[in-house]
PDB file of C-alpha atoms and ligand atoms in Angstrom:
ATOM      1  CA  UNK A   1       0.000   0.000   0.000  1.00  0.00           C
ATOM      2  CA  UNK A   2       1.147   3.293  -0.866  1.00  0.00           C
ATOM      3  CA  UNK A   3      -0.140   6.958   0.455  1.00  0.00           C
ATOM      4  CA  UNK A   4      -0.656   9.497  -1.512  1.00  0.00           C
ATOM      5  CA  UNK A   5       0.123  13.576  -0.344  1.00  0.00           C
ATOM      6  CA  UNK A   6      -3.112  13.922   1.517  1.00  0.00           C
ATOM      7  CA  UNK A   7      -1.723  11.121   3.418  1.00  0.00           C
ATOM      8  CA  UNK A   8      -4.755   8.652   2.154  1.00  0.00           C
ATOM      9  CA  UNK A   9      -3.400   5.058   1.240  1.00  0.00           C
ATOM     10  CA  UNK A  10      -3.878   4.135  -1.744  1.00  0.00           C
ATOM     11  CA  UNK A  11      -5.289   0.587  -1.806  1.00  0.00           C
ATOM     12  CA  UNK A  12      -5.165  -2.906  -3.880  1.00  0.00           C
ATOM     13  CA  UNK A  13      -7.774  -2.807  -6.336  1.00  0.00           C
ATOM     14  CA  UNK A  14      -9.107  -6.294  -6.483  1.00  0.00           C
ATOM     15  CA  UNK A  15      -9.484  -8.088  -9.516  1.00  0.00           C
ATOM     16  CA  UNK A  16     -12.013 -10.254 -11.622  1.00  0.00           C
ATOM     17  CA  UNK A  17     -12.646 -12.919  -9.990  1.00  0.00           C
ATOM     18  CA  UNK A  18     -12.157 -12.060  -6.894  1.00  0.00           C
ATOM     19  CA  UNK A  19     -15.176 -12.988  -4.914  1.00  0.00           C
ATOM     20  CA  UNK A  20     -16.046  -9.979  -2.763  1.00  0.00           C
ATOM     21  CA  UNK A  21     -17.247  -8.110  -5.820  1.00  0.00           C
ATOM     22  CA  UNK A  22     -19.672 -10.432  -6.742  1.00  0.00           C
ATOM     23  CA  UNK A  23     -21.252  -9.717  -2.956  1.00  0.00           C
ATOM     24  CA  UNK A  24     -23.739  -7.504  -2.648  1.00  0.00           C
ATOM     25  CA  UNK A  25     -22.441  -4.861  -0.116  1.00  0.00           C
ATOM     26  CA  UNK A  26     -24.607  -3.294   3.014  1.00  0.00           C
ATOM     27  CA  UNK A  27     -26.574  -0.303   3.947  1.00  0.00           C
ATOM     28  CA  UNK A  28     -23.850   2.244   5.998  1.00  0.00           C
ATOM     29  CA  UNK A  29     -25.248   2.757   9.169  1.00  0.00           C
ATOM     30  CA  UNK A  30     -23.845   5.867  12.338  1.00  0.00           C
ATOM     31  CA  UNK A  31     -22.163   3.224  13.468  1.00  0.00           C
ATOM     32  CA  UNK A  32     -19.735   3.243  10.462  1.00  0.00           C
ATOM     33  CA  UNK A  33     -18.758   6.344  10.666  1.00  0.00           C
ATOM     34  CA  UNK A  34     -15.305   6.695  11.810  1.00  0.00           C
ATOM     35  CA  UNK A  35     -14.814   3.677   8.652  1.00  0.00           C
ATOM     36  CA  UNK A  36     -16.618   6.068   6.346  1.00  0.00           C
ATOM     37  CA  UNK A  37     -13.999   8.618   7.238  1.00  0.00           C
ATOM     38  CA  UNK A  38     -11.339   6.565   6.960  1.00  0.00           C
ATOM     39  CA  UNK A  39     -12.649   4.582   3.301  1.00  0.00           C
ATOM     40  CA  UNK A  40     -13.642   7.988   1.544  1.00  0.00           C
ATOM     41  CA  UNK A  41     -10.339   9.389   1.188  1.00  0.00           C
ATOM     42  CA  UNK A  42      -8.572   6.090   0.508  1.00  0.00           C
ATOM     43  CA  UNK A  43     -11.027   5.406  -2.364  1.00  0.00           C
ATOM     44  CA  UNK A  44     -10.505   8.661  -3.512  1.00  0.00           C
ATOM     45  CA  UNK A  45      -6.538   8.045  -3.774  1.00  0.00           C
ATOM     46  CA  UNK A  46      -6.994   5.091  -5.209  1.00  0.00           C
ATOM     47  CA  UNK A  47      -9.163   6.093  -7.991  1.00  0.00           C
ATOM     48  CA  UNK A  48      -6.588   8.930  -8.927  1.00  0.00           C
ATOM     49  CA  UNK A  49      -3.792   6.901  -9.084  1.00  0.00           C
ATOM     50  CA  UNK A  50      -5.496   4.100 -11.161  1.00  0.00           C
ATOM     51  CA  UNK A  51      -6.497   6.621 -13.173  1.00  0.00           C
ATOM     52  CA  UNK A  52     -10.143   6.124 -12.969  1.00  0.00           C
ATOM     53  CA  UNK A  53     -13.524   7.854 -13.177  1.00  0.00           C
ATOM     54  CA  UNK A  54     -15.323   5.893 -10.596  1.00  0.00           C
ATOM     55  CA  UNK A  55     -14.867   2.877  -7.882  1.00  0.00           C
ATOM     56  CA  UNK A  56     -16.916   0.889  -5.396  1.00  0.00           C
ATOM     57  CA  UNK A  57     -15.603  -0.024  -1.984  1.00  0.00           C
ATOM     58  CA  UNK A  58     -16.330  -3.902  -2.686  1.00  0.00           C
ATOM     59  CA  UNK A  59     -12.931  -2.961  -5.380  1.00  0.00           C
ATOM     60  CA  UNK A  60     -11.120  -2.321  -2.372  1.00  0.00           C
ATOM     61  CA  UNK A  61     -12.753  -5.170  -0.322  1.00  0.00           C
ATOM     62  CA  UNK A  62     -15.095  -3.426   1.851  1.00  0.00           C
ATOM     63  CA  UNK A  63     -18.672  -4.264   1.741  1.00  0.00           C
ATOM     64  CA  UNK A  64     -20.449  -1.092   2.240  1.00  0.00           C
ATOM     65  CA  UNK A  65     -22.446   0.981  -0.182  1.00  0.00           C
ATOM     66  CA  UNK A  66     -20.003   3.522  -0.441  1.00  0.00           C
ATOM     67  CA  UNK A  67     -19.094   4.910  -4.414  1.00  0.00           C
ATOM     68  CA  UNK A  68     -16.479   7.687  -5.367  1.00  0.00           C
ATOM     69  CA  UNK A  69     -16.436   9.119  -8.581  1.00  0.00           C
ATOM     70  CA  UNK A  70     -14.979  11.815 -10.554  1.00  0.00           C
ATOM     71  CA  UNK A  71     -15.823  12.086 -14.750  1.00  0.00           C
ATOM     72  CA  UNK A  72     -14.525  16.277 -15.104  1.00  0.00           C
ATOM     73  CA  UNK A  73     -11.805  16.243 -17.582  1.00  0.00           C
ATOM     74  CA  UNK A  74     -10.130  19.714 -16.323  1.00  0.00           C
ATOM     75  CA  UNK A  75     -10.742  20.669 -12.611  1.00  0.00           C
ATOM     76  CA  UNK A  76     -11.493  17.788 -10.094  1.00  0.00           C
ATOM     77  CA  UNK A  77     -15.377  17.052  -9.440  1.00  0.00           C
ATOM     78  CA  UNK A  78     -14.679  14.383  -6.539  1.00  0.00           C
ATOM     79  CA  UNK A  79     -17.933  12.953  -5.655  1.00  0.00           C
ATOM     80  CA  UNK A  80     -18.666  10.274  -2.642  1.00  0.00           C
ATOM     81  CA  UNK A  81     -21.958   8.573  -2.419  1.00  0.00           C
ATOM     82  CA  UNK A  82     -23.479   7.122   0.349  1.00  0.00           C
ATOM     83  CA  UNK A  83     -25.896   4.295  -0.019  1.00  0.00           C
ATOM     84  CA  UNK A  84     -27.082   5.686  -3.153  1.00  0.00           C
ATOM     85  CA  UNK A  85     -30.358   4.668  -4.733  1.00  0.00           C
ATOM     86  CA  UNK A  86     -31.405   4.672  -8.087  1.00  0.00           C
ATOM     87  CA  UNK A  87     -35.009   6.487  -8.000  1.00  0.00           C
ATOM     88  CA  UNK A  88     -35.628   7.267 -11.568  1.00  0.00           C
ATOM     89  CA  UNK A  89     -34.395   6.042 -14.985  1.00  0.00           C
ATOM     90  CA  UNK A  90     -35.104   7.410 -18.166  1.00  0.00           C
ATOM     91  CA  UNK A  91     -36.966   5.225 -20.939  1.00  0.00           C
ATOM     92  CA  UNK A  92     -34.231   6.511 -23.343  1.00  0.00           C
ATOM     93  CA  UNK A  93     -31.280   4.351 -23.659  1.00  0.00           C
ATOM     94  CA  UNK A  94     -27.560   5.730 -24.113  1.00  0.00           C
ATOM     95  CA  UNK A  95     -24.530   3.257 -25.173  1.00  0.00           C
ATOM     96  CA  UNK A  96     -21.231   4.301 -23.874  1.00  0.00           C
ATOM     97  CA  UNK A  97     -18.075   2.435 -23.767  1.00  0.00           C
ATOM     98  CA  UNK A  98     -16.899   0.945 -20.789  1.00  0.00           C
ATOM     99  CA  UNK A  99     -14.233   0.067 -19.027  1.00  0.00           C
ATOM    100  CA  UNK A 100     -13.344  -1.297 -15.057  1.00  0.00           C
ATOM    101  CA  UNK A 101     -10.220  -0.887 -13.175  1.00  0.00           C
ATOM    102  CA  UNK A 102     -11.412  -4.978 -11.741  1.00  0.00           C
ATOM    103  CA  UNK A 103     -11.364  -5.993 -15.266  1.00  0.00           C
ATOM    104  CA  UNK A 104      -8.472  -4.218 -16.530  1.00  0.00           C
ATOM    105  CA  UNK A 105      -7.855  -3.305 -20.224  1.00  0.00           C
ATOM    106  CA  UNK A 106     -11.135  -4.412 -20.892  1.00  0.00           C
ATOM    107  CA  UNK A 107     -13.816  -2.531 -22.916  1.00  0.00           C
ATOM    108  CA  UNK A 108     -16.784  -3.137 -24.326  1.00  0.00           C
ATOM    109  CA  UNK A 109     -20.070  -0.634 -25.462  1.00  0.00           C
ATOM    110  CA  UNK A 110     -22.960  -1.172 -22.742  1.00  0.00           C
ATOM    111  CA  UNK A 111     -26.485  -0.053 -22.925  1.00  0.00           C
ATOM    112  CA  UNK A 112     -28.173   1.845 -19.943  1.00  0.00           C
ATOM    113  CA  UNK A 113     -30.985   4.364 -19.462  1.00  0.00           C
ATOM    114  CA  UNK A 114     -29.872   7.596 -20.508  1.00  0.00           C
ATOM    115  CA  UNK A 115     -30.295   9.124 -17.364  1.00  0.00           C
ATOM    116  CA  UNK A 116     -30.583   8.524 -13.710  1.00  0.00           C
ATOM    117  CA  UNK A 117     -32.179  10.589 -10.458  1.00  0.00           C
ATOM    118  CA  UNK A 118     -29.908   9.461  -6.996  1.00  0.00           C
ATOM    119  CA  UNK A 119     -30.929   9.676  -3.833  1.00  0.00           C
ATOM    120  CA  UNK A 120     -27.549   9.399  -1.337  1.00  0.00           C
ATOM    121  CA  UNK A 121     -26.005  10.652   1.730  1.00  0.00           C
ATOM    122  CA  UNK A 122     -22.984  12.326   1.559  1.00  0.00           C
ATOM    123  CA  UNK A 123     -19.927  11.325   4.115  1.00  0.00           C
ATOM    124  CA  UNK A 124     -21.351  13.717   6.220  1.00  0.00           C
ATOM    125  CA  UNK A 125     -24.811  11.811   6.499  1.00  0.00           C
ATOM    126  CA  UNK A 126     -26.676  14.978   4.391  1.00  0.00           C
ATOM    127  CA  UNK A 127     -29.167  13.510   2.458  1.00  0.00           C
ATOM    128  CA  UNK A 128     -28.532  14.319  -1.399  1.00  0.00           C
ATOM    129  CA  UNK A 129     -30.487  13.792  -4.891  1.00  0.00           C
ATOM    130  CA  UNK A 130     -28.276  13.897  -8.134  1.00  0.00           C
ATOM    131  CA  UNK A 131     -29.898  14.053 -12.007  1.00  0.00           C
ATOM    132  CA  UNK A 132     -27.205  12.510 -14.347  1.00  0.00           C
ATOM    133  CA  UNK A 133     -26.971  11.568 -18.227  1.00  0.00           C
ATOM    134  CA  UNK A 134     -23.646  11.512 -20.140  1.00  0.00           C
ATOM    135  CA  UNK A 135     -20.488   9.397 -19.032  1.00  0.00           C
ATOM    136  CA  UNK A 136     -21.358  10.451 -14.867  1.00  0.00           C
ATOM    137  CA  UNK A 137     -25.239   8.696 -16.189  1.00  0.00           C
ATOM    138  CA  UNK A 138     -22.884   5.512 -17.045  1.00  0.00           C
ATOM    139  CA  UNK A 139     -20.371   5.706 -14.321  1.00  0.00           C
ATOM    140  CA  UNK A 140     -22.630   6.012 -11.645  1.00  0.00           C
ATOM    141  CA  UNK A 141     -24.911   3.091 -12.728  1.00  0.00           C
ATOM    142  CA  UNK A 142     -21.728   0.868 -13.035  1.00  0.00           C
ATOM    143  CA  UNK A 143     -20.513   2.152  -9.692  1.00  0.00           C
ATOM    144  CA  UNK A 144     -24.178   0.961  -7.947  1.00  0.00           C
ATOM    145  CA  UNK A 145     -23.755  -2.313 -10.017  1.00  0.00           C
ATOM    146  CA  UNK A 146     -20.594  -2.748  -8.323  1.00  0.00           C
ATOM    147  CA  UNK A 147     -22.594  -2.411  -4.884  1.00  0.00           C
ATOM    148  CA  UNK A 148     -24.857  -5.399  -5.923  1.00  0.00           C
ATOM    149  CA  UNK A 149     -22.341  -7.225  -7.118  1.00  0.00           C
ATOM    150  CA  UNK A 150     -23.043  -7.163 -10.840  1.00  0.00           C
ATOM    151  CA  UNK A 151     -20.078  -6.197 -13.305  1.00  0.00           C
ATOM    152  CA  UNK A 152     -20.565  -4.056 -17.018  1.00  0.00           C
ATOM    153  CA  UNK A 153     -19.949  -7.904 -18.424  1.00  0.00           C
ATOM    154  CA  UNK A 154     -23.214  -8.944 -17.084  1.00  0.00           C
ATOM    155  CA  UNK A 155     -24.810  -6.711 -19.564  1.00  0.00           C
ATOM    156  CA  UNK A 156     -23.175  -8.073 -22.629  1.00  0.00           C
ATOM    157  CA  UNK A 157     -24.541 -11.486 -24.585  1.00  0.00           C
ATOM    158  CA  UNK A 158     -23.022 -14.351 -22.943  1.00  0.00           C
ATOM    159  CA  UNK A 159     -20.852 -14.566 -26.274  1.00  0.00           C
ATOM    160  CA  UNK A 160     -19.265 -11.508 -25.286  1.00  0.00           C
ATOM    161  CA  UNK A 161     -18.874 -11.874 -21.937  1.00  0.00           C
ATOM    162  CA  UNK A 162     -17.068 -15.099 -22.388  1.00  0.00           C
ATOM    163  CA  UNK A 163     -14.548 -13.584 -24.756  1.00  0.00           C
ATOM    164  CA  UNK A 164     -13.666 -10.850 -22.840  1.00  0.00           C
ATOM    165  CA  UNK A 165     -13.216 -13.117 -19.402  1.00  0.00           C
ATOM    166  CA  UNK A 166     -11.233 -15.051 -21.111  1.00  0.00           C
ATOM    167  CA  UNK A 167      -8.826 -12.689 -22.382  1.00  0.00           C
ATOM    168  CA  UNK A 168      -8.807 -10.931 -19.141  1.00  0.00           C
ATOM    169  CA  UNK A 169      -7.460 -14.197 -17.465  1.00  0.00           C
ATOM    170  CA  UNK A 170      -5.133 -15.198 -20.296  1.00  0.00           C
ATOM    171  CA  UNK A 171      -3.583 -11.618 -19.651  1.00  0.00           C
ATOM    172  CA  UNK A 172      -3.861 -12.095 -15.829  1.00  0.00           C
ATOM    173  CA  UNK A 173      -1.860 -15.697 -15.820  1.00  0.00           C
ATOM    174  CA  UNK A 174       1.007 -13.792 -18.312  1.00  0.00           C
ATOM    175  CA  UNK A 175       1.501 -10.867 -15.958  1.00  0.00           C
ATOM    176  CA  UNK A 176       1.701 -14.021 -13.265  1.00  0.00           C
ATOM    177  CA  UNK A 177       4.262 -16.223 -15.158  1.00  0.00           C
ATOM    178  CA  UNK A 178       6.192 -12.583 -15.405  1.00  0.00           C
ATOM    179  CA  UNK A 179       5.874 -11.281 -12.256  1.00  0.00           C
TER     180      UNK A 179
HETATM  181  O1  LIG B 201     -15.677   1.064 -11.506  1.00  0.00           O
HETATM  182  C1  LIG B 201     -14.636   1.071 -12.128  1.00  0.00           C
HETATM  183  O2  LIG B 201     -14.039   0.040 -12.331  1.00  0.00           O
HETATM  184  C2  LIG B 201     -14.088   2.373 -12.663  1.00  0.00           C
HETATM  185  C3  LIG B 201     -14.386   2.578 -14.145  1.00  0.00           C
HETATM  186  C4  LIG B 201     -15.654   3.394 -14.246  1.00  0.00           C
HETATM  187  C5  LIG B 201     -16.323   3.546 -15.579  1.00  0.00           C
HETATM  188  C6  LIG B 201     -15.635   3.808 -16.755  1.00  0.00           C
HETATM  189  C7  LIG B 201     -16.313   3.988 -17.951  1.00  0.00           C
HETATM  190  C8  LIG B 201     -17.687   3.924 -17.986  1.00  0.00           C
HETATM  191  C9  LIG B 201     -18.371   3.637 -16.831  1.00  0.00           C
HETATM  192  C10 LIG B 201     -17.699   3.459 -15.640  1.00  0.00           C
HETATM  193  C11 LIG B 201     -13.184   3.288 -14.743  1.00  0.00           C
HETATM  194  O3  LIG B 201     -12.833   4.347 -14.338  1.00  0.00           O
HETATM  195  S1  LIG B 201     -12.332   2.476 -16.012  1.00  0.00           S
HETATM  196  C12 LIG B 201     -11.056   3.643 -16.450  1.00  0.00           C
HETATM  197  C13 LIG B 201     -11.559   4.820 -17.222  1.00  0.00           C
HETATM  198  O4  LIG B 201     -12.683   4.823 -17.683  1.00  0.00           O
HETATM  199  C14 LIG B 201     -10.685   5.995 -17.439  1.00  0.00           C
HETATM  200  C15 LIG B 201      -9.387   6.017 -17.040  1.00  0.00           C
HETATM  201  C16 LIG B 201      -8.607   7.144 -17.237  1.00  0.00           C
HETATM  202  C17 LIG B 201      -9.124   8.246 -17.847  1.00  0.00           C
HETATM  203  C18 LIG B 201     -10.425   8.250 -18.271  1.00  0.00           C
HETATM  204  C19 LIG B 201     -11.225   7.128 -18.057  1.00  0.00           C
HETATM  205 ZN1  LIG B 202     -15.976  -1.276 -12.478  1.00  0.00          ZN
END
């Protein structure tokens, strides 16, 4: 583990298939405060150093509903969600391409309502609502899927998904054998 300038470690991101992201992760509750100040900032790190637009604590191994992300291209937009809830969808669908730092160097073009209304909490327990469409529409829904332990492969034909497992884990046992 390394630590980054604010001091916040940056953590192992876990990789497909690592079991804990196919759990579905739990409600944060008061109690978890003192966690929840300690996991924000971590996840933040870690998503910057990846470099990455979004991640899900179960990518770090913790099982609460916490997401960061962070799609601005010029000055940072850090957002941290809080058990956040999908309350609306659009009927309009938007294909993006994705990508997932637990599935690394692979892409494929998923299809996902257009846009989403969030309810959260932030870190400080505020509750929030968020409208989104564009890449933060996408990021955000693959960030929640990470929460109930579904990856952007689960949206592809099984034809697809098979292909791109499998050359994620031919490319995993190389970097292995090199390592
Ligand atoms: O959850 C994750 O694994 C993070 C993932 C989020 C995401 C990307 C694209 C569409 C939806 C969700 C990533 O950040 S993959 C890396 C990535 O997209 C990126 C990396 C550097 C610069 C710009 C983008
Ligand atoms: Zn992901």
């Amino acid at each position: 583990m390394s630590e980054t300038q604010t001091g916040a470690p940056v953590l192992p991101i876990l990789i497909h298939p690592a079991p804990v992201l196919r759990r579905t992760a739990r409600p944060v509750t008061a109690a978890d405060a003192e966690e929840i100040r300690r996991l924000v900032p971590a996840m933040f790190a870690t998503m910057y150093k990846a470099p990455g637009i979004g991640l899900a604590a179960n990518q770090v191994g913790s099982l609460l509903r916490v997401i960061v992300v962070d799609v601005a291209k010029d000055e940072p937009a850090p957002l941290a969600l809080i058990n956040p809830e999908i309350v609306a969808r659009s009927d309009e669908t938007a294909t993006q391409e994705e990508g997932c730092l637990s599935l690394p160097d692979q892409y494929a073009e998923v299809t996902r309502p257009a846009r989403v209304r969030l309810r959260y909490q932030d870190p400080e327990g505020a509750r929030k609502e968020i409208e989104a469409e564009g890449l933060l529409s996408a990021c955000l829904q693959h960030e929640i899927d990470h929460l109930n332990g579904i990856l952007f492969v689960d949206h592809l034909s099984a034809l697809k998904r098979n292909i791109l497992l499998r050359k994620l884990a031919k490319a995993q046992k190389e970097l292995k054998a090199r390592a």
